Coordinates of N, CA and C in Angstrom, one line a residue:
M1225 N -103.8 -90.2 41.3 CA -102.9 -89.7 40.2 C -101.4 -89.6 40.7
S1226 N -100.6 -90.1 40.0 CA -99.1 -90.1 40.4 C -98.5 -88.7 40.2
K1227 N -97.8 -88.2 41.2 CA -97.2 -86.9 41.0 C -95.6 -87.3 41.1
I1228 N -95.1 -87.7 40.1 CA -93.7 -88.0 39.9 C -92.9 -86.8 39.3
L1229 N -92.0 -86.4 39.9 CA -91.1 -85.3 39.4 C -89.7 -85.9 39.0
S1230 N -89.4 -85.7 37.8 CA -88.1 -86.0 37.4 C -87.3 -84.8 37.0
I1231 N -86.0 -85.1 37.1 CA -85.1 -84.2 36.4 C -85.4 -83.7 34.9
K1232 N -85.8 -84.6 34.1 CA -86.1 -84.5 32.7 C -87.4 -83.6 32.6
T1233 N -88.4 -83.7 33.6 CA -89.4 -82.9 33.6 C -89.1 -81.5 33.8
V1234 N -88.4 -81.3 35.0 CA -87.9 -80.0 35.2 C -87.1 -79.2 34.1
V1235 N -86.3 -80.0 33.6 CA -85.3 -79.6 32.4 C -86.4 -79.0 31.4
E1236 N -87.3 -79.7 31.1 CA -88.3 -79.5 29.9 C -89.1 -78.2 30.4
W1237 N -89.4 -78.1 31.6 CA -90.2 -76.8 32.1 C -89.2 -75.6 32.1
I1238 N -87.9 -75.8 32.5 CA -87.1 -74.7 32.4 C -86.9 -74.3 30.9
L1239 N -86.7 -75.3 29.9 CA -86.6 -74.8 28.5 C -87.7 -74.1 28.1
L1240 N -88.9 -74.6 28.2 CA -90.2 -74.0 27.7 C -90.3 -72.7 28.6
L1241 N -90.0 -72.4 29.7 CA -90.1 -71.0 30.4 C -89.1 -70.2 29.7
I1242 N -88.1 -70.6 29.6 CA -87.0 -69.8 28.9 C -87.4 -69.1 27.5
I1243 N -87.9 -70.2 26.6 CA -88.5 -69.7 25.4 C -89.7 -68.9 25.4
F1244 N -90.6 -69.0 26.5 CA -91.7 -68.1 26.6 C -91.2 -66.9 27.1
S1245 N -90.2 -66.9 27.9 CA -89.7 -65.5 28.5 C -89.0 -64.8 27.2
F1246 N -88.3 -65.4 26.5 CA -87.6 -64.7 25.3 C -88.8 -64.2 24.3
M1247 N -89.8 -65.1 24.1 CA -90.8 -64.6 23.2 C -91.7 -63.5 23.9
G1248 N -91.9 -63.4 25.3 CA -92.6 -62.4 25.8 C -91.8 -61.1 25.8
A1249 N -90.6 -61.3 26.1 CA -89.7 -60.0 26.0 C -89.8 -59.4 24.9
I1250 N -89.7 -60.1 23.6 CA -89.8 -59.7 22.3 C -91.1 -59.0 22.0
A1251 N -92.2 -59.7 22.5 CA -93.6 -59.0 22.3 C -93.7 -57.7 23.1
N1252 N -92.9 -57.6 24.2 CA -93.1 -56.3 25.0 C -92.3 -55.2 24.2
V1253 N -91.2 -55.7 23.5 CA -90.3 -54.8 22.8 C -91.2 -54.2 21.6
V1254 N -91.8 -55.0 20.9 CA -92.4 -54.8 19.6 C -93.8 -54.0 20.0
G1255 N -94.6 -54.4 21.0 CA -95.8 -53.9 21.3 C -95.7 -52.7 22.2
Y1256 N -94.9 -52.6 23.1 CA -94.9 -51.6 24.1 C -93.6 -50.8 24.2
S1257 N -92.6 -51.0 23.5 CA -91.3 -50.3 23.5 C -90.5 -50.5 24.7
Y1258 N -90.9 -51.5 25.5 CA -90.0 -51.7 26.6 C -88.6 -52.1 26.2
P1259 N -87.7 -51.7 27.1 CA -86.3 -52.4 26.6 C -86.3 -54.0 26.8
F1260 N -85.5 -54.6 26.0 CA -85.6 -56.0 25.9 C -85.1 -56.6 27.1
T1261 N -83.9 -56.0 27.5 CA -83.2 -56.7 28.8 C -84.2 -56.6 30.0
T1262 N -84.8 -55.4 30.1 CA -85.8 -55.1 31.4 C -86.9 -56.2 31.2
S1263 N -87.5 -56.3 30.1 CA -88.6 -57.1 29.8 C -88.2 -58.6 30.1
F1264 N -87.1 -59.0 29.7 CA -86.5 -60.4 29.6 C -86.3 -60.8 31.2
I1265 N -85.7 -59.8 31.8 CA -85.6 -59.9 33.4 C -86.9 -60.2 34.1
G1266 N -87.9 -59.4 33.8 CA -89.3 -59.5 34.4 C -89.8 -60.8 34.1
M1267 N -89.7 -61.2 32.7 CA -90.3 -62.4 32.3 C -89.6 -63.7 33.0
L1268 N -88.2 -63.5 33.1 CA -87.5 -64.7 33.8 C -88.0 -64.7 35.4
I1269 N -88.3 -63.6 35.9 CA -88.9 -63.7 37.2 C -90.2 -64.2 37.5
L1270 N -91.1 -63.9 36.5 CA -92.3 -64.5 36.5 C -92.2 -66.0 36.2
C1271 N -91.4 -66.4 35.4 CA -91.2 -67.8 35.0 C -90.6 -68.7 36.0
L1272 N -89.6 -68.0 36.9 CA -89.1 -68.6 37.9 C -90.1 -69.0 39.0
I1273 N -91.0 -67.8 39.2 CA -92.2 -68.1 40.2 C -92.8 -69.3 39.8
T1274 N -93.2 -69.3 38.6 CA -93.9 -70.4 37.9 C -93.3 -71.7 38.1
L1275 N -92.0 -71.8 37.8 CA -91.3 -73.1 38.0 C -91.3 -73.4 39.5
I1276 N -91.1 -72.5 40.4 CA -91.1 -72.9 41.9 C -92.4 -73.5 42.1
G1277 N -93.5 -72.9 41.8 CA -94.8 -73.4 42.0 C -95.3 -74.7 41.5
L1278 N -94.7 -74.9 40.2 CA -95.0 -76.4 39.6 C -94.1 -77.4 40.4
I1279 N -92.9 -77.0 40.7 CA -92.3 -78.0 41.5 C -92.9 -78.3 42.9
I1280 N -93.2 -77.2 43.6 CA -93.9 -77.4 44.9 C -95.2 -78.3 44.7
E1281 N -96.0 -78.0 43.6 CA -97.2 -78.8 43.6 C -97.0 -80.2 43.2
K1282 N -95.8 -80.6 42.7 CA -95.6 -82.0 42.5 C -94.9 -82.6 43.8
L1283 N -94.2 -81.9 44.7 CA -93.7 -82.4 45.9 C -94.5 -82.4 47.0
I1284 N -95.6 -81.7 47.1 CA -96.4 -81.6 48.3 C -97.5 -82.6 47.9
P1285 N -97.9 -83.5 48.9 CA -98.7 -84.6 48.5 C -100.3 -84.3 48.4
Y1286 N -100.7 -83.1 48.7 CA -102.0 -82.5 48.4 C -102.5 -82.3 47.2
N1287 N -103.7 -82.6 46.7 CA -104.3 -82.2 45.4 C -104.6 -80.7 45.3
I1288 N -103.5 -79.8 45.3 CA -103.9 -78.4 45.3 C -103.3 -78.0 44.0
P1289 N -104.0 -77.2 43.2 CA -103.6 -76.9 41.8 C -102.2 -76.0 42.0
A1290 N -101.3 -76.0 40.9 CA -100.0 -75.4 40.9 C -100.3 -73.9 41.1
I1291 N -101.5 -73.3 40.4 CA -101.7 -71.8 40.2 C -101.9 -71.3 41.8
I1292 N -102.3 -72.0 42.6 CA -102.3 -71.8 44.1 C -101.0 -71.4 44.7
Y1293 N -100.1 -72.3 44.4 CA -98.7 -72.1 44.8 C -98.0 -70.9 44.2
I1294 N -98.2 -70.9 42.9 CA -97.6 -69.8 42.2 C -98.1 -68.5 42.7
S1295 N -99.5 -68.4 42.8 CA -100.0 -67.1 43.4 C -99.4 -66.6 44.7
I1296 N -99.4 -67.7 45.7 CA -98.9 -67.6 47.0 C -97.4 -67.0 46.9
I1297 N -96.6 -67.6 46.1 CA -95.2 -67.2 46.0 C -95.1 -65.8 45.5
G1298 N -96.0 -65.4 44.4 CA -95.9 -64.3 44.0 C -96.4 -63.2 44.9
L1299 N -97.2 -63.4 45.6 CA -97.6 -62.6 46.8 C -96.7 -62.4 47.8
L1300 N -96.1 -63.4 48.3 CA -95.0 -63.4 49.3 C -93.7 -62.6 48.9
I1301 N -93.3 -62.7 47.6 CA -92.1 -62.1 47.1 C -92.4 -60.6 46.7
S1302 N -93.7 -60.2 46.7 CA -93.9 -58.8 46.3 C -94.5 -58.0 47.4
I1303 N -94.7 -58.6 48.4 CA -95.3 -57.6 49.6 C -94.1 -56.7 50.0
P1304 N -94.6 -55.6 50.6 CA -93.6 -54.6 50.9 C -92.5 -55.0 51.9
W1305 N -92.9 -56.0 52.7 CA -91.9 -56.5 53.9 C -90.7 -57.4 53.0
S1306 N -90.9 -58.0 51.9 CA -90.2 -58.8 51.3 C -88.9 -58.0 51.0
P1307 N -87.7 -58.6 51.3 CA -86.3 -58.0 50.9 C -86.2 -57.8 49.3
I1308 N -86.8 -58.7 48.5 CA -86.5 -58.6 47.2 C -87.8 -58.0 46.5
A1309 N -88.7 -57.3 47.2 CA -89.9 -56.8 46.8 C -89.6 -55.8 45.5
Q1310 N -88.8 -54.7 45.9 CA -88.5 -53.8 44.9 C -88.1 -54.1 43.6
P1311 N -87.1 -54.9 43.5 CA -86.5 -55.3 42.1 C -87.7 -56.3 41.5
V1312 N -88.3 -57.1 42.1 CA -89.4 -57.9 41.6 C -90.5 -57.2 41.0
I1313 N -90.9 -56.1 41.8 CA -91.9 -55.2 41.2 C -91.4 -54.4 40.1
Y1314 N -90.3 -53.8 40.1 CA -89.7 -53.0 39.1 C -89.6 -53.8 37.8
Y1315 N -89.0 -55.0 37.8 CA -88.9 -55.7 36.5 C -90.2 -56.3 36.0
T1316 N -91.1 -56.8 36.9 CA -92.3 -57.4 36.4 C -93.3 -56.3 36.1
S1317 N -93.0 -55.1 36.5 CA -94.1 -54.1 36.0 C -93.7 -53.7 34.6
K1318 N -92.5 -54.0 34.1 CA -92.1 -53.8 32.7 C -92.5 -54.9 31.7
V1319 N -93.5 -55.9 32.3 CA -93.9 -56.8 31.4 C -95.5 -56.5 31.3
D1320 N -95.9 -56.3 30.2 CA -97.1 -55.9 29.8 C -97.9 -57.4 29.5
L1321 N -98.8 -57.5 30.3 CA -99.4 -58.9 30.3 C -100.3 -59.1 29.0
V1322 N -100.8 -58.0 28.5 CA -101.5 -58.0 27.2 C -100.6 -58.6 25.9
S1323 N -99.3 -58.1 26.1 CA -98.6 -58.5 25.1 C -98.3 -60.2 25.2
L1324 N -98.4 -60.7 26.3 CA -98.4 -62.3 26.4 C -99.6 -62.9 25.8
T1325 N -100.6 -62.2 25.8 CA -101.9 -62.8 25.2 C -101.6 -63.3 23.8
T1326 N -101.0 -62.6 23.1 CA -100.6 -63.0 21.6 C -99.9 -64.2 21.5
I1327 N -99.0 -64.5 22.4 CA -98.2 -65.7 22.4 C -99.2 -66.9 22.8
L1328 N -99.9 -66.6 23.8 CA -100.9 -67.6 24.4 C -101.9 -68.1 23.2
L1329 N -102.4 -67.0 22.6 CA -103.5 -67.4 21.7 C -102.7 -67.9 20.4
A1330 N -101.5 -67.7 20.0 CA -100.9 -68.4 19.0 C -100.7 -69.8 19.4
Y1331 N -100.3 -70.1 20.7 CA -100.1 -71.5 21.1 C -101.4 -72.2 21.1
A1332 N -102.5 -71.6 21.5 CA -103.9 -72.2 21.6 C -104.3 -72.5 20.1
G1333 N -104.0 -71.6 19.1 CA -104.2 -71.9 17.8 C -103.4 -73.1 17.1
I1334 N -102.3 -73.2 17.7 CA -101.5 -74.3 17.1 C -101.9 -75.6 17.7
S1335 N -102.3 -75.5 18.9 CA -102.9 -76.7 19.7 C -104.2 -77.0 19.0
M1336 N -105.0 -76.1 18.8 CA -106.4 -76.3 18.2 C -106.3 -77.0 16.8
G1337 N -105.2 -76.4 16.0 CA -104.9 -76.9 14.8 C -104.5 -78.4 14.7
K1338 N -103.7 -78.7 15.7 CA -103.4 -80.2 15.9 C -104.4 -81.1 16.1
D1339 N -105.4 -80.5 16.9 CA -106.6 -81.3 17.2 C -107.8 -81.0 16.5
L1340 N -107.5 -80.6 15.2 CA -108.8 -80.1 14.4 C -109.9 -81.1 14.1
K1341 N -109.3 -82.5 14.1 CA -110.3 -83.5 13.7 C -111.3 -83.6 15.0
D1342 N -110.7 -83.6 16.3 CA -111.6 -83.6 17.4 C -112.3 -82.4 17.5
F1343 N -111.9 -81.3 17.1 CA -112.7 -80.1 17.2 C -113.9 -80.1 16.2
K1344 N -113.7 -80.8 15.0 CA -114.8 -81.0 14.1 C -115.8 -81.9 14.7
D1345 N -115.6 -82.8 15.5 CA -116.3 -83.8 16.1 C -117.3 -83.1 17.0
I1346 N -116.7 -82.1 17.8 CA -117.5 -81.4 18.6 C -118.8 -80.9 17.9
G1347 N -118.6 -80.4 16.9 CA -119.6 -79.7 16.0 C -120.1 -78.3 16.5
I1348 N -121.1 -77.9 15.9 CA -121.7 -76.5 16.1 C -122.2 -76.4 17.6
K1349 N -122.7 -77.4 18.1 CA -123.2 -77.4 19.5 C -122.0 -76.9 20.4
G1350 N -120.9 -77.5 20.3 CA -119.8 -77.3 21.2 C -119.3 -75.7 20.9
I1351 N -119.4 -75.4 19.7 CA -119.1 -74.0 19.3 C -120.1 -73.0 20.1
I1352 N -121.2 -73.3 20.0 CA -122.3 -72.4 20.6 C -121.9 -72.3 22.1
V1353 N -121.7 -73.5 22.8 CA -121.5 -73.6 24.3 C -120.3 -72.7 24.5
T1354 N -119.2 -73.0 23.7 CA -118.1 -72.1 24.0 C -118.2 -70.6 23.9
F1355 N -119.1 -70.2 23.0 CA -119.3 -68.8 23.0 C -120.1 -68.3 24.1
C1356 N -121.0 -69.1 24.4 CA -122.0 -68.8 25.5 C -121.1 -68.6 26.9
V1357 N -120.1 -69.5 27.0 CA -119.2 -69.5 28.3 C -118.3 -68.3 28.2
I1358 N -117.8 -68.0 27.0 CA -117.1 -66.9 27.0 C -117.8 -65.6 27.2
I1359 N -118.9 -65.4 26.5 CA -119.8 -64.2 26.7 C -120.2 -64.2 28.3
G1360 N -120.6 -65.1 28.8 CA -121.1 -65.2 30.2 C -119.9 -64.7 31.1
T1361 N -118.8 -65.2 30.9 CA -117.6 -64.9 31.7 C -117.3 -63.4 31.5
F1362 N -117.4 -62.8 30.3 CA -117.1 -61.5 30.1 C -118.2 -60.7 30.9
L1363 N -119.4 -61.0 30.7 CA -120.4 -60.3 31.2 C -120.3 -60.3 32.7
G1364 N -120.0 -61.4 33.3 CA -120.0 -61.6 34.7 C -118.9 -60.7 35.2
S1365 N -117.5 -60.8 34.6 CA -116.6 -60.0 35.0 C -116.9 -58.4 35.0
A1366 N -117.6 -58.1 33.8 CA -117.9 -56.7 33.6 C -118.9 -56.3 34.8
L1367 N -119.8 -57.3 35.1 CA -120.8 -56.8 36.2 C -120.1 -56.7 37.5
I1368 N -119.2 -57.7 37.8 CA -118.5 -57.5 39.1 C -117.6 -56.3 39.1
A1369 N -117.0 -56.0 38.0 CA -116.3 -54.8 37.9 C -117.1 -53.4 38.0
Q1370 N -118.1 -53.4 37.5 CA -119.1 -52.2 37.6 C -119.5 -52.1 39.2
V1371 N -119.9 -53.3 39.6 CA -120.4 -53.1 41.1 C -119.1 -52.6 42.0
V1372 N -117.9 -53.2 41.9 CA -116.8 -52.7 42.8 C -116.7 -51.3 42.6
L1373 N -116.6 -51.0 41.3 CA -116.2 -49.5 40.8 C -117.2 -48.5 41.3
M1374 N -118.5 -49.0 41.4 CA -119.4 -48.0 41.7 C -119.5 -48.0 43.4
Y1375 N -119.2 -49.2 44.1 CA -119.1 -49.2 45.4 C -117.9 -48.5 46.1
T1376 N -116.9 -48.4 45.2 CA -115.7 -47.7 45.8 C -115.8 -46.1 45.4
G1377 N -116.7 -45.9 44.6 CA -116.9 -44.3 44.2 C -116.0 -44.0 43.0
I1378 N -115.4 -44.7 42.5 CA -114.5 -44.4 41.2 C -115.3 -44.0 40.2
I1379 N -116.6 -44.7 40.0 CA -117.4 -44.3 38.9 C -118.9 -44.0 39.5

C-alpha cells in the first residue's frame, strides 16, 4: 500500500476537520449549552491532534493505524507533566463526546444512503450479523464495565 502524502490531501483533511469542529461546537451549544467559543477551541484541539496523527501515519513507514498515533499524541499532551496539559484539558473537557455522535451518525446515514444498492445486496443476513455484532459489543462492554466496577468496589 502506497502511503503518499500530498499537500492537497493535508488541505482536504484540514478543511474537513474545521467543518467537523464547527459542527461539533454547534452540537455542544445546542445539546449541552457550552459556550460556542470554548467548544470550538476544544474541537480544534482534538482535530489538530487528529491531523498530526494522520500526517505521522503517512510519514512513518510502518503499517500502524493512525488511531494509535492520535491516542499517543493525546496522551502525551494531556499528562500532568506536559506544559500545555492544563489548557488542553480545560478546552477539550468542554466538548461533550455524545454530541459528536449525532454528527457521526448523520454522516454514516448519508454514506449508507449513497451506497443503498450495495446495502440491499447484503440482504437480511447482513442485517442480522450487524445486529449480532452490535449487541455482542454492547454486552461485552457492559460485562467488562461490571467486572471492573465490582473489582474496584464502586458497585
